Structure formats: C-alpha cells, structure tokens
CSV table of C-alpha atoms in Angstrom, one decimal:
chain,number,residue,atom,x,y,z
A,216,UNK,CA,100.7,128.9,252.6
A,217,UNK,CA,101.8,125.3,253.2
A,218,UNK,CA,100.1,122.7,255.3
A,219,UNK,CA,102.2,119.7,256.2
A,220,UNK,CA,100.4,116.7,257.6
A,221,UNK,CA,102.0,113.6,259.1
A,222,UNK,CA,99.6,111.0,260.6
A,223,UNK,CA,98.3,107.5,260.1
A,224,UNK,CA,94.6,107.8,259.3
A,225,UNK,CA,94.1,104.0,259.0
A,226,UNK,CA,94.1,103.3,255.3
A,227,UNK,CA,94.7,104.9,251.9
A,228,UNK,CA,91.0,105.2,251.1
A,229,UNK,CA,90.7,107.5,254.2
A,230,UNK,CA,93.7,109.4,253.0
A,231,UNK,CA,91.9,110.2,249.7
A,232,UNK,CA,88.7,111.0,251.6
A,233,UNK,CA,90.7,113.4,253.8
A,234,UNK,CA,91.8,115.4,250.7
A,235,UNK,CA,88.3,115.5,249.3
A,236,UNK,CA,87.0,116.9,252.6
A,237,UNK,CA,89.8,119.5,252.6
A,238,UNK,CA,88.6,120.8,249.3
A,239,UNK,CA,84.9,120.9,250.0
A,240,UNK,CA,83.7,124.5,249.4
A,241,UNK,CA,87.1,125.3,247.8
A,242,UNK,CA,88.3,126.5,251.2
A,243,UNK,CA,91.8,125.2,250.5
A,244,UNK,CA,92.2,126.2,246.9
A,245,UNK,CA,95.0,128.7,247.9
A,246,UNK,CA,96.8,126.3,250.2
A,247,UNK,CA,99.5,123.7,249.4
A,248,UNK,CA,99.1,120.5,251.3
A,249,UNK,CA,101.8,117.8,251.8
A,250,UNK,CA,100.4,114.7,253.4
A,251,UNK,CA,102.6,111.8,254.5
A,252,UNK,CA,101.1,108.4,255.3
A,253,UNK,CA,103.6,106.0,257.0
A,254,UNK,CA,103.9,102.4,255.9
A,255,UNK,CA,102.2,99.5,257.8
A,256,UNK,CA,105.4,97.5,257.7
A,257,UNK,CA,108.6,98.8,259.2
A,258,UNK,CA,112.1,98.0,257.9
A,259,UNK,CA,115.6,98.4,259.4
A,260,UNK,CA,117.4,101.7,258.6
A,261,UNK,CA,120.2,99.7,257.1
A,262,UNK,CA,118.4,98.7,253.9
A,263,UNK,CA,117.4,100.4,250.7
A,264,UNK,CA,114.2,102.4,249.9
A,265,UNK,CA,113.1,102.8,246.4
A,266,UNK,CA,112.0,106.4,245.8
A,267,UNK,CA,109.6,107.4,243.0
A,268,UNK,CA,107.4,110.3,242.1
A,269,UNK,CA,104.5,110.5,239.7
A,270,UNK,CA,100.9,111.7,239.0
A,271,UNK,CA,97.7,109.8,239.1
A,272,UNK,CA,97.9,108.6,235.5
A,273,UNK,CA,100.8,106.4,236.5
A,274,UNK,CA,99.1,104.6,239.4
A,275,UNK,CA,98.7,101.3,237.4
A,276,UNK,CA,102.4,101.3,236.4
A,277,UNK,CA,103.4,101.9,240.0
A,278,UNK,CA,101.7,98.7,241.0
A,279,UNK,CA,104.3,96.9,238.9
A,280,UNK,CA,107.1,98.7,240.8
A,281,UNK,CA,105.7,97.6,244.2
A,282,UNK,CA,105.5,94.0,243.1
A,283,UNK,CA,109.0,94.0,241.8
A,284,UNK,CA,110.6,95.6,244.9
A,285,UNK,CA,110.0,93.6,248.1
A,286,UNK,CA,111.7,96.3,250.3
A,287,UNK,CA,110.5,99.7,251.5
A,288,UNK,CA,109.2,102.3,249.0
A,289,UNK,CA,108.8,106.0,249.3
A,290,UNK,CA,106.3,107.3,246.7
A,291,UNK,CA,105.2,110.8,246.0
A,292,UNK,CA,102.0,111.5,244.1
A,293,UNK,CA,101.4,115.0,242.7
A,294,UNK,CA,97.8,115.9,242.4
A,295,UNK,CA,97.9,118.5,239.6
A,296,UNK,CA,94.2,119.1,239.4
A,297,UNK,CA,91.4,119.0,242.0
A,298,UNK,CA,89.7,116.5,239.7
A,299,UNK,CA,92.5,114.0,240.3
A,300,UNK,CA,91.6,113.6,244.0
A,301,UNK,CA,88.3,111.6,243.4
A,302,UNK,CA,90.4,109.6,240.8
A,303,UNK,CA,92.8,108.7,243.6
A,304,UNK,CA,89.9,107.9,245.9
A,305,UNK,CA,88.3,105.6,243.3
A,306,UNK,CA,91.6,103.9,242.7
A,307,UNK,CA,92.1,103.0,246.4
A,308,UNK,CA,88.5,102.0,246.7
A,309,UNK,CA,88.9,99.5,243.8
A,310,UNK,CA,92.3,98.2,244.9
A,311,UNK,CA,92.2,94.4,244.6
A,312,UNK,CA,94.9,93.8,247.2
A,313,UNK,CA,94.3,95.9,250.3
A,314,UNK,CA,97.9,95.1,251.5
A,315,UNK,CA,99.6,96.2,248.3
A,316,UNK,CA,100.7,99.5,249.8
A,317,UNK,CA,101.8,98.1,253.2
A,318,UNK,CA,105.5,98.7,252.5
A,319,UNK,CA,104.9,102.2,250.9
A,320,UNK,CA,105.5,105.5,252.6
A,321,UNK,CA,103.0,107.6,250.6
A,322,UNK,CA,103.4,111.4,250.2
A,323,UNK,CA,100.6,113.2,248.5
A,324,UNK,CA,101.2,116.8,247.3
A,325,UNK,CA,98.2,119.1,246.5
A,326,UNK,CA,99.6,122.3,245.0
A,327,UNK,CA,97.8,125.6,245.0
A,328,UNK,CA,95.0,125.3,242.6
A,329,UNK,CA,94.6,129.0,242.2
A,330,UNK,CA,98.0,129.2,240.4
A,331,UNK,CA,99.0,128.1,236.9
A,332,UNK,CA,102.5,127.4,238.2
A,333,UNK,CA,101.3,124.1,239.4
A,334,UNK,CA,101.6,122.8,235.8
A,335,UNK,CA,105.4,123.2,236.0
A,336,UNK,CA,105.8,119.7,237.3
A,337,UNK,CA,108.2,120.1,240.3
A,338,UNK,CA,110.0,116.8,239.6
A,339,UNK,CA,113.1,117.4,241.8
A,340,UNK,CA,111.1,118.8,244.7
A,341,UNK,CA,109.0,115.6,244.6
A,342,UNK,CA,112.1,113.5,244.6
A,343,UNK,CA,113.4,115.3,247.6
A,344,UNK,CA,110.1,114.8,249.5
A,345,UNK,CA,110.4,111.1,248.8
A,346,UNK,CA,114.0,111.0,249.9
A,347,UNK,CA,113.2,112.8,253.2
A,348,UNK,CA,110.2,110.6,253.9
A,349,UNK,CA,112.2,107.4,253.4
A,350,UNK,CA,113.1,105.8,256.7
A,351,UNK,CA,116.2,104.0,255.5
A,352,UNK,CA,119.9,105.2,255.1
A,353,UNK,CA,120.2,104.0,251.5
A,354,UNK,CA,118.0,105.1,248.6
A,355,UNK,CA,117.4,104.1,245.0
A,356,UNK,CA,115.7,107.0,243.2
A,357,UNK,CA,114.1,106.0,239.9
A,358,UNK,CA,111.3,106.9,237.6
A,359,UNK,CA,108.0,105.1,237.9
A,360,UNK,CA,107.9,103.8,234.3
A,361,UNK,CA,110.8,101.4,235.2
A,362,UNK,CA,110.7,98.0,236.7
A,363,UNK,CA,113.7,96.7,238.7
A,364,UNK,CA,115.0,93.2,237.9
A,365,UNK,CA,113.6,90.6,240.3
A,366,UNK,CA,116.7,90.1,242.5
A,367,UNK,CA,118.0,93.7,242.7
A,368,UNK,CA,116.6,94.5,246.1
A,369,UNK,CA,117.9,91.3,247.7
A,370,UNK,CA,121.3,91.7,246.2
A,371,UNK,CA,121.5,95.4,247.1
A,372,UNK,CA,120.5,94.7,250.7
A,373,UNK,CA,122.9,91.7,251.1
A,374,UNK,CA,126.0,93.2,249.3
A,375,UNK,CA,125.8,96.8,248.2
A,376,UNK,CA,124.9,98.3,251.6
A,377,UNK,CA,128.0,96.7,253.1
A,378,UNK,CA,130.3,98.0,250.3
A,379,UNK,CA,128.9,101.5,250.5
A,380,UNK,CA,129.1,101.7,254.3
A,381,UNK,CA,132.8,100.5,254.4
A,382,UNK,CA,134.1,102.5,251.5
A,383,UNK,CA,136.4,105.4,252.3
A,384,UNK,CA,135.2,107.2,249.1
A,385,UNK,CA,131.5,107.9,248.3
A,386,UNK,CA,130.0,105.4,245.9
A,387,UNK,CA,127.0,105.4,243.6
A,388,UNK,CA,126.0,102.0,242.3
A,389,UNK,CA,124.5,102.6,238.9
A,390,UNK,CA,121.6,100.4,237.9
A,391,UNK,CA,121.6,100.0,234.1
A,392,UNK,CA,118.3,101.0,232.4
A,393,UNK,CA,117.0,99.7,229.1
A,394,UNK,CA,113.8,100.0,227.1
A,395,UNK,CA,111.7,97.2,225.6
A,396,UNK,CA,109.8,97.7,222.4
A,397,UNK,CA,106.2,98.6,222.8
A,398,UNK,CA,105.0,95.7,220.6
A,399,UNK,CA,106.9,93.1,222.6
A,400,UNK,CA,104.6,90.4,223.9
A,401,UNK,CA,107.0,87.9,225.4
A,402,UNK,CA,108.3,87.2,228.9
A,403,UNK,CA,110.0,90.2,230.5
A,404,UNK,CA,113.7,89.8,231.4
A,405,UNK,CA,114.7,88.5,234.8
A,406,UNK,CA,118.4,88.1,234.2
A,407,UNK,CA,121.1,89.8,232.1
A,408,UNK,CA,121.1,86.7,229.9
A,409,UNK,CA,117.4,87.3,229.2
A,410,UNK,CA,118.3,90.9,228.4
A,411,UNK,CA,121.0,89.9,226.0
A,412,UNK,CA,118.5,87.8,224.0
A,413,UNK,CA,116.1,90.7,223.7
A,414,UNK,CA,118.9,92.9,222.4
A,415,UNK,CA,119.9,90.2,219.9
A,416,UNK,CA,116.3,89.9,218.7
A,417,UNK,CA,115.8,93.7,218.5
A,418,UNK,CA,113.3,93.7,221.2
A,419,UNK,CA,115.3,95.9,223.6
A,420,UNK,CA,117.4,99.1,223.1
A,421,UNK,CA,119.1,101.9,224.9
A,422,UNK,CA,117.4,105.3,225.0
A,423,UNK,CA,119.7,108.2,224.3
A,424,UNK,CA,122.8,106.0,223.8
A,425,UNK,CA,125.1,109.0,223.5
A,426,UNK,CA,125.3,111.5,226.3
A,427,UNK,CA,122.2,110.5,228.3
A,428,UNK,CA,123.1,106.8,228.9
A,429,UNK,CA,126.2,106.1,226.8
A,430,UNK,CA,128.7,106.5,229.7
A,431,UNK,CA,127.0,103.5,231.4
A,432,UNK,CA,128.8,101.4,228.8
A,433,UNK,CA,126.2,98.8,227.9
A,434,UNK,CA,128.6,96.9,225.8
A,435,UNK,CA,130.2,95.7,229.0
A,436,UNK,CA,126.9,94.7,230.5
A,437,UNK,CA,125.8,92.8,227.4
A,438,UNK,CA,129.2,91.0,226.9
A,439,UNK,CA,129.1,88.2,229.6
A,440,UNK,CA,132.7,87.0,229.1
A,441,UNK,CA,134.3,90.3,229.9
A,442,UNK,CA,135.4,91.4,233.4
A,443,UNK,CA,133.5,88.8,235.4
A,444,UNK,CA,135.9,89.0,238.5
A,445,UNK,CA,133.7,91.6,240.1
A,446,UNK,CA,129.9,92.2,240.2
A,447,UNK,CA,130.4,95.7,238.8
A,448,UNK,CA,132.6,97.7,236.5
A,449,UNK,CA,133.6,101.3,237.0
A,450,UNK,CA,132.9,104.1,234.5
A,451,UNK,CA,134.0,107.7,234.5
A,452,UNK,CA,131.5,110.5,234.7
A,453,UNK,CA,130.6,112.4,231.5
A,454,UNK,CA,128.7,115.6,231.2
A,455,UNK,CA,124.9,115.2,230.5
A,456,UNK,CA,124.9,111.6,231.9
A,457,UNK,CA,121.6,110.6,233.4
A,458,UNK,CA,122.2,107.4,235.5
A,459,UNK,CA,120.0,105.9,238.2
A,460,UNK,CA,121.9,104.8,241.3
A,461,UNK,CA,121.8,103.4,244.8
A,462,UNK,CA,123.5,105.7,247.3
A,463,UNK,CA,123.7,106.5,251.0
A,464,UNK,CA,121.8,109.5,252.3
A,465,UNK,CA,124.6,110.0,254.9
A,466,UNK,CA,127.8,112.1,254.3
A,467,UNK,CA,128.2,114.1,251.2
A,468,UNK,CA,125.0,113.1,249.4
A,469,UNK,CA,123.2,116.2,248.1
A,470,UNK,CA,119.5,116.5,247.5
A,471,UNK,CA,118.2,117.3,243.9
A,472,UNK,CA,118.1,120.9,242.9
A,473,UNK,CA,114.5,121.9,243.1
A,474,UNK,CA,114.8,124.8,240.6
A,475,UNK,CA,114.6,122.2,237.9
A,476,UNK,CA,111.0,121.5,236.8
A,477,UNK,CA,109.3,119.6,234.1
A,478,UNK,CA,111.9,117.8,231.9
A,479,UNK,CA,115.5,118.8,231.2
A,480,UNK,CA,118.6,118.7,233.3
A,481,UNK,CA,116.8,117.4,236.5
A,482,UNK,CA,118.9,114.1,236.7
A,483,UNK,CA,121.9,115.5,234.9
A,484,UNK,CA,122.5,118.1,237.6
A,485,UNK,CA,122.5,115.5,240.4
A,486,UNK,CA,125.0,113.2,238.7
A,487,UNK,CA,127.2,116.2,238.0
A,488,UNK,CA,127.0,117.2,241.7
A,489,UNK,CA,128.0,113.7,242.8
A,490,UNK,CA,131.0,113.8,240.4
A,491,UNK,CA,132.1,117.2,241.7
A,492,UNK,CA,132.0,115.7,245.2
A,493,UNK,CA,134.3,112.8,244.1
A,494,UNK,CA,131.8,109.9,243.9
A,495,UNK,CA,132.8,106.7,242.1
A,496,UNK,CA,130.3,105.3,239.7
A,497,UNK,CA,130.1,101.5,239.7
A,498,UNK,CA,127.8,99.9,237.3
A,499,UNK,CA,126.1,96.6,238.3
A,500,UNK,CA,126.7,93.7,236.0
A,501,UNK,CA,123.9,91.3,237.0
A,502,UNK,CA,121.0,93.6,237.8
A,503,UNK,CA,119.1,96.3,235.8
A,504,UNK,CA,115.9,98.1,235.3
A,505,UNK,CA,113.7,98.2,232.3
A,506,UNK,CA,110.6,99.9,230.9
A,507,UNK,CA,108.1,99.0,228.2
A,508,UNK,CA,108.2,101.7,225.5
A,509,UNK,CA,105.0,103.7,225.2
A,510,UNK,CA,103.6,106.7,223.3
A,511,UNK,CA,105.1,110.0,224.3
A,512,UNK,CA,103.8,110.9,227.7
A,513,UNK,CA,101.8,114.1,228.1
A,514,UNK,CA,102.8,115.8,231.4
A,515,UNK,CA,100.1,116.8,233.8
A,516,UNK,CA,98.0,119.7,232.7
A,517,UNK,CA,98.7,119.0,229.0
A,518,UNK,CA,96.4,121.7,228.0
A,519,UNK,CA,98.9,124.2,229.3
A,520,UNK,CA,102.0,123.1,227.5
A,521,UNK,CA,103.1,126.6,226.8
A,522,UNK,CA,103.0,127.3,230.5
A,523,UNK,CA,104.8,124.1,231.3
A,524,UNK,CA,107.6,124.7,228.9
A,525,UNK,CA,108.4,128.1,230.3
A,526,UNK,CA,112.0,127.7,231.4
A,527,UNK,CA,112.5,129.1,234.9
A,528,UNK,CA,116.0,127.5,235.3
A,529,UNK,CA,118.4,126.2,232.7
A,530,UNK,CA,121.1,123.5,233.1
A,531,UNK,CA,123.6,125.1,230.8
A,532,UNK,CA,122.9,128.8,231.3
A,533,UNK,CA,122.3,128.9,235.0
A,534,UNK,CA,123.4,125.7,236.8
A,535,UNK,CA,126.8,125.1,235.2
A,536,UNK,CA,128.2,128.6,236.0
A,537,UNK,CA,127.1,128.1,239.6
A,538,UNK,CA,128.9,124.7,239.8
A,539,UNK,CA,132.0,126.3,238.2
A,540,UNK,CA,132.1,129.0,240.9
A,541,UNK,CA,131.7,126.5,243.7
A,542,UNK,CA,133.9,123.6,242.5
A,543,UNK,CA,136.4,125.2,240.1
A,544,UNK,CA,136.9,125.0,236.4
A,545,UNK,CA,137.5,121.2,236.4
A,546,UNK,CA,134.2,120.3,238.1
A,547,UNK,CA,133.0,118.3,235.0
A,548,UNK,CA,136.1,116.2,234.8
A,549,UNK,CA,135.7,112.7,236.4
A,550,UNK,CA,137.0,113.2,239.9
A,551,UNK,CA,136.3,109.9,241.5
A,552,UNK,CA,137.5,107.3,239.0
A,553,UNK,CA,140.0,104.8,240.3
A,554,UNK,CA,140.1,102.1,237.7
A,555,UNK,CA,138.1,103.1,234.7
A,556,UNK,CA,138.1,100.7,231.7
A,557,UNK,CA,138.8,103.5,229.3
A,558,UNK,CA,141.0,101.5,226.9
A,559,UNK,CA,138.9,98.3,227.1
A,560,UNK,CA,135.7,100.3,226.5
A,561,UNK,CA,137.4,102.0,223.5
A,562,UNK,CA,135.7,105.1,224.7
A,563,UNK,CA,138.0,108.1,224.8
A,564,UNK,CA,137.5,110.7,227.6
A,565,UNK,CA,138.6,113.5,225.2
A,566,UNK,CA,135.9,116.0,225.3
A,567,UNK,CA,133.9,114.3,228.1
A,568,UNK,CA,133.8,117.5,230.0
A,569,UNK,CA,133.6,119.9,227.1
A,570,UNK,CA,129.8,119.9,226.7
C-alpha cells in the first residue's frame, strides 16, 4: 500500500512531526508513504533544478549543497528505519537558519518497515521522485557528497538553458567531477585554475579514471591553453561511463531505470540510454563539482549488508540485452558525436563499445 501526500504543512519541523504521528502505535508499519513539501520560493520553469537523494546521515553534507546552489533544489530523503524519523525531527528543530530550505522541494520516503527489502536502497527510484517533483524544465542530477563550483548555477541559467532549448539535437552538458584528499585543509576550489593547483600539489584526483570517468577527458579540463574558443568540449560516449549532466526534461529525456538498487550500474544505464537516443555530451570547461574524500560509506541498514548486496537486476546480464533488443547491436557506439576530439585527446575509440 502506498500513501502519497502533497501539501504545505507550514515548516519542516511540522513535516517531521507528521511522520512521527503517522507511526504512533505502529499503525503505518506496512504502508509506504511519500511526502512532498513544496518550496517557499518559486522559480521560473526555464531554469535548472539540482536534484539529489540521500539518507539522514547526509543531512549535514546537504547543507553545503544548498549553500553552493542558489537556484531551486529537489531533494529526496529516504527514511530507512523508523528510528531515523526523530533524527530528522531533531535536525530541523536545531536548524540554525530557518530559511535554509526555502528553495528546496523536499520529498520524504518512508518505506514499509515490515520488509527487509527496504535495505536495498532504491537509488534510481529516489532520483526519479526528485525529477518529477522538480518544477523546472531543466535538471542537474547529482550525488549529495558533491559541491557544485560557485558560478555553475548562474552560468547554466544564463547560457546552457538557451543552448539546450535551441539545439536540434538533444544535449547533455557534463559537469566534471573531482575528488579532494580527505586530509586537505586549504581553501576549496572556486575556479578551474584553483583546481589545477590542487592537482599539481596532489590534493585532488579523479576517481575511477578509466571507464567510470575517463571519457570525460580531464586532461582537456586541466590544460587551460587548449581549445579555449568554446566554453565546452565534446566527448564521445563510452560504455560504463558515469557522468553527471544538465539536461532538459522535455523531449527524449528518459527517467532512471528503477530496477537498479544500491550501487552498481545505476548511473551507467542512464548515460547509455542517452547515448542510444543520440545525445551529444558536451563537457563544461570552466565549471565543475567536487567532493571531499571520506572513509567508505556504509549504506543504510549496514547490519544487513548481505541483504543489500543481493542482486535483483544486473547491468551486464539483464540491462544490456534489453537495450540491444530495443536499439540494435550498435547501441553502445557513440551515436551523437559531431566533433569529438579523438586525435587531440589521444584516446582511441577502438573497443569503446566492446565492454
């Protein structure tokens, strides 16, 4: 049974109180509740919403996201355990800035607490809930551990929206993502020049520089004298790529495949789908996102790791055959590239679709 609630109860503390009241006497243990709290500040549809999903142990990190993105935000919080509801209540009660969430459309998801399946973190379903709750045409789906560079929203609103809306071919503007060493204690980067210094000093690095993020071509981002005629450079899709991007919700844009849960293939499948639909992937040169490295994160319900890791759907064994049947045998080849810098990047496409 699913209960979907859309209303403005006044403030976020009352939202948490609502959930606590729902669970009194365990009368809603066997019910899933999705609660959507609209923002207090409205934006035009022709701007970009940042979309993020997380559990209550990421609330403090999410504050950094809010402060770095002055536009609309659609956030989804997954309440894995009943014990997390009073944690959420206490968090909102202690919030220093009562207006911090004014730009946030907040979706709270209480799963069925009578089923162990709730520990299979429904990452793509949460992303889709955030996308659907966003009131804008353009979205930027990211993970809550990342912080967008300070001018990204302003630039995307003033320039990317117009380019996406006027393009005759669907575009995904890729926002490069980097990691900063956990022991770094300096000033966090605001510009690509700042980022270049961190890489030179060994304070920043690329996670999974091969398949996961290699196709983003960070050598071009970190070489300021190359290809400065445009604010972006084009790359070709490669299998197992996991970029973050700004796209339009209109037209061909698909939602994320909700059969993917926990970690593994959840972002890969979406980028692959965009490629099969003929999207161009344009990487921003002057804007990025970063996260401070941290100890390995234990997913919600860490005491049930064996249950979490039960694979219900597999990227290679289940998803790829479906895509092949739908789009043909060449669905992994880069379909949307117009002017890829293959030679300049010294990155051969041989084998790019053979994974």
